[in-house]
Amino acid sequence: MPAGRYAPSPTGRLHVGNLRTGMLAWIAARASGRPFLLRVEDLDRVRSGAEEEQLAELAAVGITWDAEPVRQSERTALYADAVAALRARFGEDAVYECYCSRKDIAEASSAPNGPAGQHDDGPSSASPAPLRPPGFYPGTCRNLSAAERVRRRAERPAALRVDAARIEGLPSGQFPEASARDLLHGTVTGLVDDVVLRRNDGAYAYNLAVVVDDLEQGVDQVVRGDDLLDSAPRQRWLAEALCVARGDDCPDTEYLHVPLVVNAEGRRLAKRDGAVTLEDLAAVGAPANLSAVGERVRDVMLASVGLPAGPLEDAVAVFDPRALPRRAWVFDETAFTA
Ligand code: GLU
């Protein structure tokens, strides 16, 4: 069944920015008649106990979910299957070893390579230039000889990358273009580089896991922070490649990349920005117990996107994703404590 989802990383407590995105994901799913799923993205940087805290925090602002949350750490067989499916359909070399460090890639991708690209301003804008995300991988390790691979492997453990041009049947060195449909930002088009499928520490990479899980869970509505807008085209492309590899129909996923919450300097909200979690806000008396603070925070978050205060169900009826603000919301602790 088509579904919406929220996919927090259990690195610590959720702050107001995370809660606001989770709340919008819940409202968007409900407003479109989709069930709502939670996925714990715990492939790395996990803090013990954070998952339980985050589920309690989501519940405190009124978010409910329609199935047991899944954990990425328990799904590595699915990611391995996806890599195998790409190789089985497009050839062994459709996935190749890469020995580059971050520094190698930063140096290679800062070489002159044309405009960085942009996305359009809304559903009605025409022909956006392709977007080249930061850290775009130019293909350094794509065509190494067998002897060179043996030498490089001894120096540094290999990551695995997908050969996007090979899968698309393009000449090596060209990059396919892909588009994602976003309810707020319109069609977002980007060039697709050879994304990492498995990192060089052996962990499956975020871009693969998110695509495999969304397909496997039937997710066709992705609501998340707009810091991930640039990743949407390549994730769409990878999803479609996997669907082709498996002979499956690919869902026409709708995205909604929502503005982040930022501090007074305009930087993405972080723990050091004062009372930013429910626990912090309860400690500064806004109000003092977790479920009451959850309601207070919910109401302030609803107001920040022009929705009525009160139970989330009441916001569902009047929710219009295209009416959401596009600008980041500046966090002001006093809005919660007043
Ligand atoms: N786990 C990611 C985060 O917490 C979200 C990934 C996604 O929604 O695709 O930022």
Short mmCIF file of N, CA and C and ligand atoms in Angstrom, two decimals, residues 5-11 14 18 21 39-42 45 72 206 210-211 214 222-225 227-228 235 255 257 268, ligand 1:
data_model
loop_
_atom_site.label_atom_id
_atom_site.label_comp_id
_atom_site.label_asym_id
_atom_site.label_seq_id
_atom_site.Cartn_x
_atom_site.Cartn_y
_atom_site.Cartn_z
N ARG A 5 6.21 8.53 5.30
CA ARG A 5 7.10 8.08 6.37
C ARG A 5 7.91 9.24 6.94
N TYR A 6 8.48 8.96 8.12
CA TYR A 6 9.51 9.83 8.69
C TYR A 6 10.64 8.90 9.09
N ALA A 7 11.87 9.37 8.83
CA ALA A 7 13.01 8.47 8.99
C ALA A 7 14.12 9.13 9.80
N PRO A 8 13.94 9.23 11.11
CA PRO A 8 14.96 9.90 11.93
C PRO A 8 16.22 9.06 12.12
N SER A 9 17.33 9.75 12.30
CA SER A 9 18.59 9.08 12.63
C SER A 9 18.76 9.18 14.15
N PRO A 10 18.91 8.04 14.84
CA PRO A 10 18.92 8.09 16.32
C PRO A 10 20.27 8.51 16.89
N THR A 11 20.64 9.74 16.61
CA THR A 11 21.95 10.24 17.06
C THR A 11 21.82 10.99 18.39
N LEU A 14 15.51 14.47 19.55
CA LEU A 14 15.00 15.26 18.42
C LEU A 14 14.87 16.71 18.87
N ASN A 18 13.63 18.79 13.85
CA ASN A 18 13.29 17.40 13.52
C ASN A 18 11.80 17.14 13.77
N THR A 21 9.59 18.62 11.10
CA THR A 21 9.58 17.83 9.86
C THR A 21 8.74 16.57 10.05
N ARG A 39 10.82 4.90 10.24
CA ARG A 39 12.00 4.06 9.98
C ARG A 39 13.18 4.65 10.74
N VAL A 40 13.84 3.80 11.48
CA VAL A 40 14.97 4.26 12.29
C VAL A 40 16.23 4.08 11.45
N GLU A 41 16.87 5.19 11.09
CA GLU A 41 18.04 5.13 10.20
C GLU A 41 19.31 5.03 11.05
N ASP A 42 19.56 3.79 11.46
CA ASP A 42 20.62 3.56 12.46
C ASP A 42 21.81 2.81 11.88
N ARG A 45 26.48 6.28 13.52
CA ARG A 45 26.38 7.40 14.49
C ARG A 45 25.19 7.26 15.46
N GLN A 72 17.07 0.15 10.13
CA GLN A 72 17.95 -0.17 9.01
C GLN A 72 19.02 -1.18 9.39
N TYR A 206 23.81 5.58 2.94
CA TYR A 206 22.49 6.20 3.11
C TYR A 206 21.68 6.19 1.82
N VAL A 210 18.09 4.21 1.84
CA VAL A 210 16.85 4.98 1.81
C VAL A 210 15.99 4.56 0.60
N VAL A 211 16.66 4.31 -0.51
CA VAL A 211 15.94 3.94 -1.73
C VAL A 211 15.37 2.52 -1.60
N ASP A 214 12.49 2.62 1.02
CA ASP A 214 11.26 3.27 0.54
C ASP A 214 10.54 2.35 -0.45
N VAL A 222 7.62 11.18 0.28
CA VAL A 222 8.81 11.41 1.11
C VAL A 222 8.80 12.86 1.57
N VAL A 223 8.59 13.04 2.86
CA VAL A 223 8.63 14.39 3.44
C VAL A 223 9.87 14.46 4.32
N ARG A 224 10.72 15.44 4.08
CA ARG A 224 11.96 15.55 4.88
C ARG A 224 12.51 16.96 4.73
N GLY A 225 13.62 17.24 5.40
CA GLY A 225 14.18 18.59 5.39
C GLY A 225 14.73 18.95 4.01
N ASP A 227 17.38 20.25 3.21
CA ASP A 227 18.81 20.01 3.03
C ASP A 227 19.03 18.78 2.15
N LEU A 228 18.00 17.95 1.97
CA LEU A 228 18.13 16.74 1.15
C LEU A 228 17.55 16.90 -0.25
N GLN A 235 18.42 9.85 -5.95
CA GLN A 235 17.67 8.77 -5.29
C GLN A 235 16.55 8.25 -6.20
N TYR A 255 7.64 14.06 -3.48
CA TYR A 255 8.52 14.57 -2.43
C TYR A 255 7.96 15.88 -1.89
N HIS A 257 10.03 18.60 0.33
CA HIS A 257 11.20 19.01 1.10
C HIS A 257 10.85 20.29 1.84
N ARG A 268 21.55 25.90 10.54
CA ARG A 268 20.65 24.83 10.91
C ARG A 268 20.66 24.61 12.43
N1 GLU B 1 17.68 10.02 8.32
C1 GLU B 1 17.70 11.28 7.63
C2 GLU B 1 17.76 12.40 8.65
O1 GLU B 1 17.52 12.18 9.83
C3 GLU B 1 16.49 11.48 6.77
C4 GLU B 1 16.62 10.75 5.49
C5 GLU B 1 15.39 10.83 4.59
O2 GLU B 1 14.33 11.21 5.05
O3 GLU B 1 15.54 10.45 3.43
O4 GLU B 1 18.07 13.50 8.25
#
